[in-house]
GROMACS .gro file of C-alpha atoms in nm:
model
  207
    1UNK     CA    1   1.058  -1.300   0.648
    2UNK     CA    2   1.095  -1.114   0.973
    3UNK     CA    3   1.351  -0.838   1.014
    4UNK     CA    4   1.368  -0.709   1.370
    5UNK     CA    5   1.526  -0.366   1.382
    6UNK     CA    6   1.495  -0.079   1.632
    7UNK     CA    7   1.294   0.196   1.462
    8UNK     CA    8   1.441   0.123   1.118
    9UNK     CA    9   1.428  -0.116   0.827
   10UNK     CA   10   1.766  -0.174   0.665
   11UNK     CA   11   1.786  -0.238   0.291
   12UNK     CA   12   1.897  -0.597   0.347
   13UNK     CA   13   1.717  -0.899   0.211
   14UNK     CA   14   1.414  -0.720   0.070
   15UNK     CA   15   1.300  -0.891  -0.251
   16UNK     CA   16   1.280  -0.737  -0.596
   17UNK     CA   17   0.932  -0.885  -0.630
   18UNK     CA   18   0.655  -0.737  -0.411
   19UNK     CA   19   0.717  -0.807  -0.044
   20UNK     CA   20   0.494  -1.095   0.064
   21UNK     CA   21   0.610  -1.123   0.423
   22UNK     CA   22   0.583  -0.945   0.753
   23UNK     CA   23   0.861  -0.702   0.839
   24UNK     CA   24   0.908  -0.615   1.204
   25UNK     CA   25   0.933  -0.242   1.272
   26UNK     CA   26   0.876  -0.006   1.563
   27UNK     CA   27   0.660   0.304   1.585
   28UNK     CA   28   0.688   0.580   1.843
   29UNK     CA   29   0.404   0.614   2.090
   30UNK     CA   30   0.273   0.968   2.069
   31UNK     CA   31   0.230   1.034   2.438
   32UNK     CA   32   0.589   0.956   2.542
   33UNK     CA   33   0.788   0.876   2.223
   34UNK     CA   34   0.856   0.525   2.350
   35UNK     CA   35   0.906   0.256   2.081
   36UNK     CA   36   0.622   0.013   2.021
   37UNK     CA   37   0.647  -0.309   1.819
   38UNK     CA   38   0.461  -0.305   1.488
   39UNK     CA   39   0.468  -0.474   1.148
   40UNK     CA   40   0.475  -0.366   0.784
   41UNK     CA   41   0.309  -0.617   0.553
   42UNK     CA   42   0.111  -0.651   0.229
   43UNK     CA   43  -0.243  -0.518   0.240
   44UNK     CA   44  -0.503  -0.781   0.327
   45UNK     CA   45  -0.874  -0.806   0.407
   46UNK     CA   46  -0.825  -0.720   0.774
   47UNK     CA   47  -0.674  -0.383   0.681
   48UNK     CA   48  -0.968  -0.300   0.457
   49UNK     CA   49  -1.208  -0.406   0.732
   50UNK     CA   50  -1.027  -0.180   0.979
   51UNK     CA   51  -1.056   0.106   0.733
   52UNK     CA   52  -1.429   0.048   0.689
   53UNK     CA   53  -1.503  -0.001   1.058
   54UNK     CA   54  -1.268   0.239   1.231
   55UNK     CA   55  -1.114   0.490   0.988
   56UNK     CA   56  -1.393   0.577   0.748
   57UNK     CA   57  -1.645   0.729   0.987
   58UNK     CA   58  -1.383   0.943   1.161
   59UNK     CA   59  -1.247   1.070   0.832
   60UNK     CA   60  -1.589   1.152   0.687
   61UNK     CA   61  -1.676   1.385   0.975
   62UNK     CA   62  -1.331   1.547   0.969
   63UNK     CA   63  -1.189   1.813   0.744
   64UNK     CA   64  -0.904   1.590   0.631
   65UNK     CA   65  -0.823   1.615   0.260
   66UNK     CA   66  -0.841   1.239   0.213
   67UNK     CA   67  -1.178   1.210   0.390
   68UNK     CA   68  -1.340   1.050   0.087
   69UNK     CA   69  -1.063   0.817  -0.023
   70UNK     CA   70  -1.212   0.469  -0.045
   71UNK     CA   71  -0.942   0.210   0.012
   72UNK     CA   72  -1.179  -0.081  -0.049
   73UNK     CA   73  -1.260   0.057  -0.394
   74UNK     CA   74  -0.892   0.126  -0.465
   75UNK     CA   75  -0.799  -0.231  -0.380
   76UNK     CA   76  -1.073  -0.369  -0.604
   77UNK     CA   77  -0.982  -0.135  -0.890
   78UNK     CA   78  -0.613  -0.224  -0.896
   79UNK     CA   79  -0.624  -0.583  -0.770
   80UNK     CA   80  -0.544  -0.740  -1.108
   81UNK     CA   81  -0.253  -0.510  -1.198
   82UNK     CA   82   0.101  -0.628  -1.131
   83UNK     CA   83   0.221  -0.267  -1.139
   84UNK     CA   84   0.055  -0.181  -0.808
   85UNK     CA   85   0.171  -0.289  -0.463
   86UNK     CA   86  -0.030  -0.223  -0.149
   87UNK     CA   87   0.106  -0.222   0.206
   88UNK     CA   88  -0.013  -0.161   0.560
   89UNK     CA   89   0.130  -0.105   0.905
   90UNK     CA   90  -0.025  -0.291   1.197
   91UNK     CA   91   0.028  -0.213   1.564
   92UNK     CA   92  -0.161  -0.357   1.859
   93UNK     CA   93  -0.392  -0.547   1.621
   94UNK     CA   94  -0.506  -0.230   1.442
   95UNK     CA   95  -0.421  -0.090   1.100
   96UNK     CA   96  -0.219   0.228   1.152
   97UNK     CA   97  -0.124   0.321   0.796
   98UNK     CA   98  -0.191   0.232   0.432
   99UNK     CA   99   0.005   0.285   0.111
  100UNK     CA  100  -0.032   0.203  -0.258
  101UNK     CA  101   0.268   0.234  -0.490
  102UNK     CA  102   0.315   0.189  -0.863
  103UNK     CA  103   0.637   0.027  -0.982
  104UNK     CA  104   0.601   0.069  -1.357
  105UNK     CA  105   0.512   0.347  -1.597
  106UNK     CA  106   0.659   0.650  -1.416
  107UNK     CA  107   0.975   0.848  -1.488
  108UNK     CA  108   1.176   1.101  -1.293
  109UNK     CA  109   1.081   1.467  -1.321
  110UNK     CA  110   1.455   1.544  -1.338
  111UNK     CA  111   1.557   1.278  -1.591
  112UNK     CA  112   1.297   1.107  -1.808
  113UNK     CA  113   1.535   0.818  -1.870
  114UNK     CA  114   1.519   0.721  -1.503
  115UNK     CA  115   1.236   0.508  -1.363
  116UNK     CA  116   1.079   0.585  -1.026
  117UNK     CA  117   0.844   0.422  -0.780
  118UNK     CA  118   0.533   0.638  -0.769
  119UNK     CA  119   0.329   0.666  -0.449
  120UNK     CA  120  -0.034   0.678  -0.557
  121UNK     CA  121  -0.184   0.693  -0.207
  122UNK     CA  122  -0.046   0.711   0.145
  123UNK     CA  123  -0.252   0.765   0.460
  124UNK     CA  124  -0.218   0.723   0.833
  125UNK     CA  125  -0.507   0.635   1.061
  126UNK     CA  126  -0.697   0.942   1.185
  127UNK     CA  127  -0.575   0.896   1.542
  128UNK     CA  128  -0.214   0.912   1.422
  129UNK     CA  129  -0.250   1.262   1.278
  130UNK     CA  130  -0.151   1.573   1.465
  131UNK     CA  131  -0.429   1.754   1.280
  132UNK     CA  132  -0.683   1.511   1.422
  133UNK     CA  133  -0.566   1.470   1.780
  134UNK     CA  134  -0.271   1.579   1.992
  135UNK     CA  135  -0.071   1.388   2.075
  136UNK     CA  136  -0.132   1.128   1.805
  137UNK     CA  137  -0.145   0.764   1.911
  138UNK     CA  138   0.164   0.677   1.709
  139UNK     CA  139   0.430   0.872   1.523
  140UNK     CA  140   0.650   0.775   1.224
  141UNK     CA  141   0.379   0.573   1.046
  142UNK     CA  142   0.387   0.786   0.730
  143UNK     CA  143   0.763   0.822   0.717
  144UNK     CA  144   0.817   0.447   0.749
  145UNK     CA  145   0.574   0.372   0.468
  146UNK     CA  146   0.731   0.639   0.248
  147UNK     CA  147   1.084   0.519   0.306
  148UNK     CA  148   0.976   0.163   0.240
  149UNK     CA  149   0.869   0.287  -0.104
  150UNK     CA  150   1.224   0.411  -0.144
  151UNK     CA  151   1.366   0.072  -0.063
  152UNK     CA  152   1.138  -0.086  -0.319
  153UNK     CA  153   1.283   0.163  -0.566
  154UNK     CA  154   1.635   0.060  -0.471
  155UNK     CA  155   1.555  -0.310  -0.500
  156UNK     CA  156   1.398  -0.257  -0.843
  157UNK     CA  157   1.714  -0.083  -0.963
  158UNK     CA  158   1.561   0.265  -0.969
  159UNK     CA  159   1.824   0.416  -0.742
  160UNK     CA  160   1.587   0.506  -0.459
  161UNK     CA  161   1.392   0.750  -0.674
  162UNK     CA  162   1.034   0.802  -0.553
  163UNK     CA  163   0.773   1.051  -0.669
  164UNK     CA  164   0.425   1.157  -0.561
  165UNK     CA  165   0.166   1.432  -0.580
  166UNK     CA  166   0.088   1.581  -0.240
  167UNK     CA  167  -0.233   1.707  -0.091
  168UNK     CA  168  -0.182   2.064   0.027
  169UNK     CA  169  -0.169   1.990   0.401
  170UNK     CA  170   0.084   1.712   0.347
  171UNK     CA  171   0.341   1.932   0.174
  172UNK     CA  172   0.532   2.025   0.492
  173UNK     CA  173   0.569   1.656   0.576
  174UNK     CA  174   0.726   1.570   0.241
  175UNK     CA  175   0.957   1.868   0.265
  176UNK     CA  176   1.057   1.759   0.615
  177UNK     CA  177   1.160   1.412   0.499
  178UNK     CA  178   1.380   1.565   0.230
  179UNK     CA  179   1.179   1.526  -0.087
  180UNK     CA  180   1.229   1.791  -0.354
  181UNK     CA  181   0.936   2.025  -0.419
  182UNK     CA  182   0.905   2.037  -0.797
  183UNK     CA  183   0.610   2.274  -0.803
  184UNK     CA  184   0.247   2.245  -0.904
  185UNK     CA  185   0.150   2.002  -1.179
  186UNK     CA  186  -0.127   2.134  -1.405
  187UNK     CA  187  -0.194   1.781  -1.529
  188UNK     CA  188  -0.272   1.667  -1.174
  189UNK     CA  189  -0.521   1.934  -1.064
  190UNK     CA  190  -0.231   2.160  -0.965
  191UNK     CA  191  -0.119   1.925  -0.689
  192UNK     CA  192   0.244   1.976  -0.591
  193UNK     CA  193   0.482   1.710  -0.719
  194UNK     CA  194   0.758   1.586  -0.489
  195UNK     CA  195   1.046   1.355  -0.569
  196UNK     CA  196   1.336   1.183  -0.400
  197UNK     CA  197   1.591   1.203  -0.679
  198UNK     CA  198   1.936   1.155  -0.534
  199UNK     CA  199   1.996   0.946  -0.227
  200UNK     CA  200   2.220   1.091   0.039
  201UNK     CA  201   2.433   0.854   0.254
  202UNK     CA  202   2.241   0.951   0.567
  203UNK     CA  203   1.913   0.836   0.413
  204UNK     CA  204   1.970   0.462   0.439
  205UNK     CA  205   1.728   0.378   0.721
  206UNK     CA  206   1.354   0.373   0.746
  207UNK     CA  207   1.219   0.545   1.055
   0.00000   0.00000   0.00000
């Protein structure tokens, strides 16, 4: 499957089962905000190799809060579970973002009868972070991954509901994209829980 759309992914034709195909997207180049062709696709060995070879060393010497996340270990740990889906964004033959979502076992903070897609982990490459370099190489990586999680929620019949626990420096980002700050969660090391609960008509595009 290939869906070519300028800056957005529409909620058309995406499968209820985990996406197994490449989806054409566009990122914004940091230096001039010009669109650049990219792809969102299921996580594969190349993405883990990129993490090991290019991301890991930069993150370990940084002060980023996810500096010690190990995506290779995460993939191995959850490889056999059908509840977890893993995705990546590629641009110019390099992995620019990674995300792991859980499609079963989580309920809305607002209504425990409602299922949600839960974002376990989401990260952009170090060079795409304003905190790491300015300007970043590419913008919109995180927002596209996050909104793709929302489309998975829609396709699964969860009404676009998505939840996650945010690292402290990421909280402004989740507030900016319109997620609801539900406060600190004592059961999750006091990380702040965010949720997309009700979809607004203007929130129908990714990007």
